[in-house]
Amino acid sequence: MKRLLPMTLAAVSLCGIALSSPAQEGYRPSPENRQARAWFQEARFGLFVHWGVYSVLGRGEWVMHNERIPIAEYEKVPPRFDPTGYDPAKWVAMAKAAGMRYITITSKHHDGFAMYDSKTSDYDVVDRTPYAKDVLAALAEECRKEGIRLFFYYSQLDWHRPDYFPRGRTGQWAGRPESGEWDRYLDYMDAQLEELLTGYGPLGGIWFDGWWDRPEADWRLGKTYATIHRLQPAALVGSNHHRKPFPGEDFQMFEKDLPGHNTTGWNDQAEIGDLPIEMCETINNSWGYNAEDGSHKSLKQLVHLLVKAAGYDANLLLNVGPRPDGTIQPEHVERLAEVGEWLRANGESIYGTRGGPIPPRPWGVTTHAGDRVYVHVLDWPDPVLALPRPTRAIRSARYLKDGREVPLRLDEDALLLRLDPAAADPVDTIVVLELGS
Ligand code: FHN
């Protein structure tokens, strides 16, 4: 089995000390931005799409680095990329049927290849592939039609551009000259971002990644973030730098970890800020299409990710890696449809809720909205579940599934719920507490 995870990212991010210039000091989000943040927090569930010419090789999006493929070799891949089966209407319909409210797609990943018609470089899907069409433009139009918000993932790290110099911790086998103009690379990046922010209609936001390749560098983030906020005030800026949010950012993401956790090793410095949070995860173990990766998570595992994320007051951005023909592998289409079915029955306990009031527990999490608290029992302890005594009166406790009453008793400092084993749900047993004044 090929190594699925990219080069030990933990090693990459751990040793970098951030010495770069401060980001957008003094940034105050516009009213539109605040509205967009509120929308984002209510949306709770989005589709992540890692798609690029690397899908042709079917070994994930890090193949160029992991297999030390020099640029001259890697440039033989785009001519083989011809996704005649690409149908954005199908992707958007799949996302909607899964209960997703937004899509975040890779406009450019670390290999530097643009999945749109860039005017600043011909290293893109229109100029270098037989397909020769702007895949982002077609998706943007479909999203607009279907009321799905579209975010663009943009890699600050670039293994192709010579001016990405001094090099960082990756991309050292690309075969570029040991020279280049870092500021010219940043100008190029800002120019591409301007194209994305002016050529595809209103965006949900920009999802940056790759800062961790050169954490000591001056990324001129203040200028870049200010440009985004100027061109689209409602667009949300987020960066997967695994640190506490920088000024100018509008949401915070955690990769493969619940907020505040660090099972991956790269979230050790990822302090939780006061911004809306999103957690991103794969359905199998790969972001980009990997023909060998059959470790697809079950419905239960995926719903637990969604519910736990909501219990931590975070969104879930769940990934697919489309195939080189533009289709999504059937296992992932199926999984997403199953999650959609679950959300059609239980969505009120996720959408528009906030995490808590009871912090995450070994048995599960809680979410709340208005006068309702949703107790998500994910791991069935025993017939009686003890919760901290609520500060407000309890009007009723019922199973979300069928409205049946759940017997309860209030003790001095606890609320005891008597759960009926026959009502146990194999995925998530949800008890709705209706609160009084
Ligand atoms: O290196 C990338 C990886 O390819 C993928 O894009 C993920 C998605 O969150 N982020 C980086 C790894 O942290």
XYZ file of N, CA and C in Angstrom, residues 170-331:
486
model
N 9.168 21.550 1.242
C 8.737 20.563 0.249
C 9.059 21.086 -1.149
N 8.917 20.209 -2.115
C 9.107 20.628 -3.511
C 10.557 20.711 -3.920
N 11.448 20.125 -3.116
C 12.876 20.269 -3.407
C 13.330 19.384 -4.552
N 12.465 18.516 -5.070
C 12.870 17.630 -6.169
C 12.240 18.026 -7.501
N 11.721 19.249 -7.560
C 11.013 19.683 -8.776
C 11.966 20.061 -9.903
N 13.233 20.242 -9.540
C 14.207 20.549 -10.606
C 14.197 22.009 -11.033
N 13.864 22.907 -10.071
C 13.893 24.344 -10.414
C 15.284 24.915 -10.132
N 15.649 26.017 -10.826
C 16.957 26.642 -10.551
C 16.992 27.167 -9.111
N 18.157 27.198 -8.500
C 18.291 27.698 -7.110
C 18.288 29.223 -7.100
N 17.220 29.800 -7.654
C 17.113 31.259 -7.669
C 15.635 31.618 -7.846
N 15.294 32.877 -7.616
C 13.899 33.290 -7.817
C 13.582 34.489 -6.947
N 12.469 35.160 -7.268
C 12.067 36.380 -6.577
C 10.829 36.121 -5.730
N 10.972 36.018 -4.434
C 9.840 35.703 -3.565
C 8.717 36.711 -3.750
N 9.014 38.032 -3.767
C 7.951 39.042 -3.908
C 7.244 38.919 -5.250
N 8.019 38.490 -6.265
C 7.372 38.306 -7.569
C 6.408 37.122 -7.504
N 6.785 36.094 -6.686
C 5.848 34.971 -6.508
C 4.580 35.465 -5.808
N 4.729 36.314 -4.777
C 3.554 36.822 -4.049
C 2.691 37.685 -4.964
N 3.333 38.445 -5.873
C 2.560 39.247 -6.842
C 1.746 38.323 -7.739
N 2.368 37.228 -8.151
C 1.697 36.248 -9.009
C 0.502 35.641 -8.277
N 0.714 35.331 -7.013
C -0.362 34.731 -6.212
C -1.519 35.720 -6.067
N -1.181 36.966 -5.751
C -2.239 37.981 -5.594
C -2.983 38.196 -6.911
N -2.253 38.119 -8.007
C -2.905 38.308 -9.323
C -3.874 37.156 -9.608
N -3.466 35.948 -9.243
C -4.377 34.809 -9.457
C -5.608 34.943 -8.555
N -5.387 35.376 -7.321
C -6.525 35.530 -6.409
C -7.481 36.597 -6.939
N -6.915 37.646 -7.527
C -7.772 38.696 -8.098
C -8.617 38.108 -9.229
N -8.029 37.234 -10.033
C -8.795 36.576 -11.112
C -9.950 35.776 -10.525
N -9.664 35.032 -9.459
C -10.689 34.162 -8.865
C -11.792 34.983 -8.196
N -11.412 36.164 -7.680
C -12.389 36.989 -6.961
C -13.159 37.924 -7.875
N -12.742 37.980 -9.150
C -13.448 38.886 -10.075
C -14.061 38.145 -11.266
N -13.756 36.851 -11.378
C -14.203 36.157 -12.603
C -15.237 35.075 -12.391
N -15.670 34.818 -11.157
C -16.545 33.655 -10.895
C -17.743 34.016 -10.030
N -18.059 35.322 -9.998
C -19.237 35.735 -9.226
C -18.933 35.774 -7.734
N -19.975 36.019 -6.948
C -19.781 36.111 -5.489
C -19.316 34.767 -4.937
N -18.263 34.817 -4.129
C -17.719 33.579 -3.555
C -18.045 33.496 -2.072
N -18.101 32.255 -1.572
C -18.263 32.071 -0.130
C -16.998 32.449 0.601
N -15.844 32.198 -0.088
C -14.585 32.553 0.539
C -13.390 31.881 -0.105
N -12.225 32.126 0.523
C -10.963 31.540 0.066
C -10.381 30.683 1.190
N -9.997 29.463 0.841
C -9.474 28.464 1.788
C -7.976 28.281 1.491
N -7.146 28.987 2.224
C -5.701 28.935 1.963
C -5.067 27.698 2.597
N -4.015 27.230 1.962
C -3.274 26.083 2.483
C -1.824 26.227 2.034
N -0.905 25.676 2.836
C 0.482 25.657 2.386
C 1.390 26.659 3.074
N 0.821 27.576 3.869
C 1.645 28.542 4.623
C 2.705 27.797 5.443
N 2.372 26.594 5.892
C 3.237 25.805 6.784
C 4.517 25.350 6.063
N 4.553 25.495 4.731
C 5.775 25.107 4.009
C 6.891 26.104 4.275
N 6.516 27.375 4.501
C 7.511 28.416 4.815
C 6.972 29.313 5.935
N 6.815 28.766 7.147
C 6.188 29.567 8.217
C 7.040 30.770 8.624
N 8.331 30.734 8.316
C 9.192 31.864 8.706
C 9.190 32.963 7.638
N 8.588 32.694 6.494
C 8.656 33.668 5.390
C 7.705 34.842 5.617
N 7.954 35.941 4.927
C 7.012 37.064 4.937
C 6.036 36.851 3.781
N 4.843 36.371 4.118
C 3.844 36.053 3.079
C 3.026 37.276 2.686
N 3.329 38.446 3.287
C 2.572 39.653 2.935
C 1.065 39.395 3.052
N 0.667 38.698 4.096
C -0.747 38.310 4.227
C -1.660 39.519 4.348
N -1.148 40.582 4.991
C -1.975 41.771 5.175
C -2.486 42.281 3.838
N -1.603 42.318 2.859
C -1.971 42.824 1.519
C -2.952 41.869 0.846
N -2.632 40.589 0.915
C -3.487 39.596 0.262
C -4.890 39.575 0.870
N -4.963 39.562 2.195
C -6.271 39.523 2.852
C -7.060 40.802 2.571
N -6.352 41.933 2.579
C -7.041 43.209 2.331
C -7.612 43.238 0.919
N -6.866 42.656 -0.024
C -7.360 42.610 -1.409
C -8.654 41.801 -1.479
N -8.682 40.673 -0.804
C -9.882 39.829 -0.825
C -11.059 40.571 -0.194
N -10.802 41.209 0.934
C -11.900 41.909 1.618
C -12.363 43.131 0.830
N -11.463 43.682 0.031
C -11.853 44.834 -0.800
C -12.707 44.358 -1.987
N -12.252 43.302 -2.625
C -12.949 42.828 -3.840
C -14.277 42.156 -3.490
N -14.312 41.392 -2.411
C -15.550 40.724 -1.998
C -15.666 40.759 -0.470
N -16.247 41.833 0.062
C -16.319 41.974 1.530
C -16.975 40.791 2.234
N -17.912 40.118 1.544
C -18.609 39.002 2.209
C -17.835 37.691 2.126
N -16.783 37.650 1.322
C -16.021 36.401 1.178
C -15.233 36.131 2.460
N -15.315 34.893 2.911
C -14.645 34.534 4.162
C -13.231 34.015 3.870
N -12.268 34.549 4.594
C -10.872 34.113 4.443
C -10.539 33.149 5.569
N -9.983 31.997 5.192
C -9.502 31.050 6.191
C -8.155 30.504 5.736
N -7.306 30.115 6.657
C -6.006 29.568 6.274
C -5.655 28.370 7.151
N -5.300 27.289 6.473
C -4.986 26.018 7.153
C -3.546 26.010 7.653
N -3.175 27.051 8.438
C -1.782 27.176 8.889
C -1.560 26.474 10.234
N -2.614 25.877 10.784
C -2.454 25.122 12.042
C -1.979 25.997 13.189
N -2.342 27.297 13.139
C -2.035 28.205 14.241
C -3.315 28.917 14.672
N -3.220 29.736 15.717
C -4.354 30.576 16.096
C -4.617 31.539 14.945
N -5.867 31.853 14.642
C -6.148 32.708 13.474
C -5.343 34.006 13.467
N -4.950 34.414 12.265
C -4.241 35.676 12.077
C -5.266 36.778 11.802
N -4.925 38.026 12.131
C -5.846 39.134 11.830
C -6.174 39.174 10.335
N -7.430 39.364 10.022
C -7.849 39.388 8.614
C -8.531 38.098 8.209
N -8.445 37.062 9.060
C -9.120 35.795 8.761
C -10.529 35.810 9.346
N -11.416 35.067 8.699
C -12.827 35.095 9.086
C -13.344 33.755 9.595
N -12.609 32.701 9.339
C -12.951 31.407 9.929
C -11.670 30.614 10.138
N -11.778 29.595 11.012
C -10.600 28.799 11.383
C -10.865 27.345 11.026
N -9.887 26.656 10.479
C -10.118 25.248 10.170
C -9.170 24.335 10.928
N -9.661 23.136 11.181
C -8.863 22.072 11.782
C -8.894 20.900 10.824
N -7.715 20.444 10.478
C -7.644 19.344 9.534
C -7.531 18.027 10.287
N -8.469 17.125 9.989
C -8.428 15.767 10.558
C -8.346 15.750 12.078
N -8.837 16.798 12.723
C -8.895 16.826 14.171
C -10.098 17.650 14.615
N -10.729 17.243 15.702
C -11.746 18.085 16.298
C -11.041 19.292 16.889
N -11.717 20.443 16.928
C -11.062 21.645 17.451
C -10.432 21.409 18.825
N -9.160 21.792 18.927
C -8.474 21.653 20.207
C -7.791 20.309 20.375
N -8.073 19.364 19.496
C -7.421 18.056 19.568
C -6.168 18.076 18.698
N -5.319 17.091 18.930
C -4.100 17.014 18.125
C -3.680 15.578 17.900
N -4.549 14.802 17.272
C -4.201 13.407 16.996
C -3.244 13.322 15.807
N -3.206 14.383 15.013
C -2.397 14.348 13.783
C -0.954 14.756 14.023
N -0.747 15.545 15.094
C 0.631 16.001 15.345
C 0.878 17.387 14.785
N 0.008 17.867 13.863
C 0.296 19.196 13.330
C -0.613 20.261 13.928
N -1.469 19.864 14.855
C -2.362 20.857 15.467
C -1.910 21.260 16.860
N -0.633 21.035 17.165
C -0.160 21.329 18.524
C -0.158 22.823 18.810
N -0.027 23.638 17.773
C -0.043 25.092 18.022
C -1.340 25.723 17.543
N -2.326 24.890 17.281
C -3.581 25.408 16.698
C -4.546 25.830 17.793
N -4.226 26.949 18.438
C -5.109 27.459 19.489
C -6.458 27.867 18.894
N -7.537 27.586 19.619
C -8.869 27.941 19.112
C -9.070 29.445 19.284
N -9.466 30.101 18.203
C -9.712 31.548 18.258
C -11.192 31.801 18.500
N -11.656 32.993 18.140
C -13.089 33.302 18.358
C -13.831 33.412 17.030
N -13.331 32.712 16.036
C -13.971 32.736 14.713
C -14.802 31.476 14.509
N -15.732 31.498 13.544
C -16.417 30.264 13.174
C -15.387 29.194 12.806
N -15.695 27.956 13.149
C -14.720 26.876 12.965
C -15.224 25.833 11.969
N -14.295 25.247 11.250
C -14.602 24.165 10.305
C -13.559 23.071 10.473
N -14.035 21.850 10.435
C -13.120 20.717 10.499
C -13.190 20.022 9.147
N -12.039 19.645 8.568
C -12.112 18.959 7.272
C -11.599 17.523 7.414
N -12.224 16.637 6.659
C -11.885 15.209 6.743
C -12.072 14.534 5.395
N -11.421 13.380 5.243
C -11.567 12.585 4.031
C -12.590 11.471 4.266
N -13.187 10.953 3.189
C -14.079 9.797 3.333
C -13.228 8.527 3.441
N -12.161 8.440 2.621
C -11.195 7.359 2.809
C -9.983 7.999 3.483
N -8.770 7.737 3.044
C -7.617 8.399 3.665
C -6.903 9.330 2.710
N -7.564 9.665 1.627
C -6.912 10.487 0.603
C -7.742 11.713 0.259
N -7.041 12.819 -0.018
C -7.725 14.032 -0.473
C -7.906 13.938 -1.997
N -6.792 13.847 -2.711
C -6.890 13.667 -4.170
C -7.199 12.198 -4.486
N -7.717 11.962 -5.681
C -8.116 10.604 -6.077
C -6.959 9.626 -5.913
N -7.230 8.531 -5.208
C -6.221 7.496 -4.981
C -6.871 6.152 -5.247
N -6.525 5.584 -6.384
C -7.188 4.349 -6.837
C -6.952 3.191 -5.887
N -5.920 3.301 -5.071
C -5.574 2.180 -4.181
C -6.190 2.316 -2.798
N -6.802 3.424 -2.529
C -7.275 3.677 -1.160
C -8.734 3.252 -0.996
N -8.900 2.089 -0.412
C -10.255 1.555 -0.249
C -10.768 1.686 1.174
N -10.109 2.499 1.963
C -10.494 2.575 3.391
C -11.610 3.586 3.596
N -12.748 3.330 2.986
C -13.878 4.267 3.039
C -14.578 4.183 4.403
N -14.789 5.322 5.025
C -15.468 5.344 6.322
C -16.929 4.918 6.164
N -17.467 4.336 7.235
C -18.869 3.887 7.212
C -19.782 5.087 7.431
N -21.080 4.880 7.188
C -22.064 5.939 7.465
C -21.945 6.377 8.916
N -21.845 5.392 9.817
C -21.773 5.723 11.253
C -20.567 6.605 11.537
N -19.419 6.264 10.964
C -18.214 7.067 11.195
C -18.394 8.486 10.653
N -19.037 8.602 9.502
C -19.203 9.932 8.899
C -20.200 10.768 9.693
N -21.291 10.141 10.132
C -22.273 10.890 10.926
C -21.655 11.298 12.263
N -20.856 10.434 12.838
C -20.191 10.791 14.102
C -19.256 11.977 13.907
N -18.590 12.042 12.755
C -17.730 13.199 12.466
C -18.573 14.478 12.426
N -19.703 14.403 11.712
C -20.571 15.571 11.539
C -21.141 16.016 12.878
N -21.636 15.043 13.654
C -22.275 15.351 14.934
C -21.245 15.860 15.953
N -20.087 15.204 16.009
C -19.051 15.648 16.960
C -18.562 17.044 16.586
N -18.378 17.274 15.287
C -17.954 18.608 14.860
C -18.975 19.635 15.354
N -20.272 19.339 15.143
C -21.325 20.278 15.582
C -21.287 20.436 17.103
N -20.999 19.355 17.823
C -20.895 19.424 19.279
C -19.728 20.291 19.737
N -18.707 20.381 18.879
C -17.560 21.272 19.133
C -17.784 22.625 18.477
N -19.036 22.891 18.069
C -19.386 24.165 17.457
C -18.659 24.400 16.140
N -18.469 23.330 15.378
C -17.731 23.441 14.114
C -18.515 22.829 12.959
N -18.184 23.292 11.762
C -18.711 22.682 10.533
C -17.875 21.452 10.190
N -18.446 20.604 9.344
C -17.663 19.524 8.743
C -17.563 19.767 7.251
N -16.321 19.771 6.748
C -16.072 19.867 5.299
C -15.551 18.502 4.884
N -16.415 17.754 4.199
C -16.111 16.353 3.885
C -15.663 16.224 2.439
N -14.575 15.528 2.245
C -13.870 15.543 0.971
C -14.207 14.413 0.006
N -14.178 14.758 -1.287
C -14.121 13.763 -2.351
C -12.946 14.113 -3.257
N -12.377 13.073 -3.884
C -11.298 13.276 -4.853
C -11.752 12.725 -6.179
N -12.336 13.575 -7.041
C -12.858 13.057 -8.305
C -11.817 12.355 -9.157
N -12.301 11.479 -9.998
C -11.437 10.690 -10.879
C -11.044 11.515 -12.100
N -10.066 11.064 -12.858
C -9.613 11.873 -14.004
C -10.685 12.106 -15.070
N -11.710 11.252 -15.099
C -12.784 11.468 -16.083
C -13.845 12.446 -15.567
N -13.671 12.926 -14.348
C -14.590 13.930 -13.806
C -15.707 13.335 -12.979
N -15.727 12.012 -12.861
C -16.769 11.401 -12.028
C -16.252 11.165 -10.614
N -17.195 10.971 -9.683
C -16.852 10.712 -8.290
C -17.022 9.213 -8.043
N -16.049 8.617 -7.351
C -16.108 7.161 -7.187
C -17.387 6.751 -6.468
N -18.003 5.636 -6.926
C -19.340 5.250 -6.439
C -19.429 5.074 -4.925
N -18.350 4.575 -4.290
C -18.416 4.401 -2.835
C -18.687 5.727 -2.132
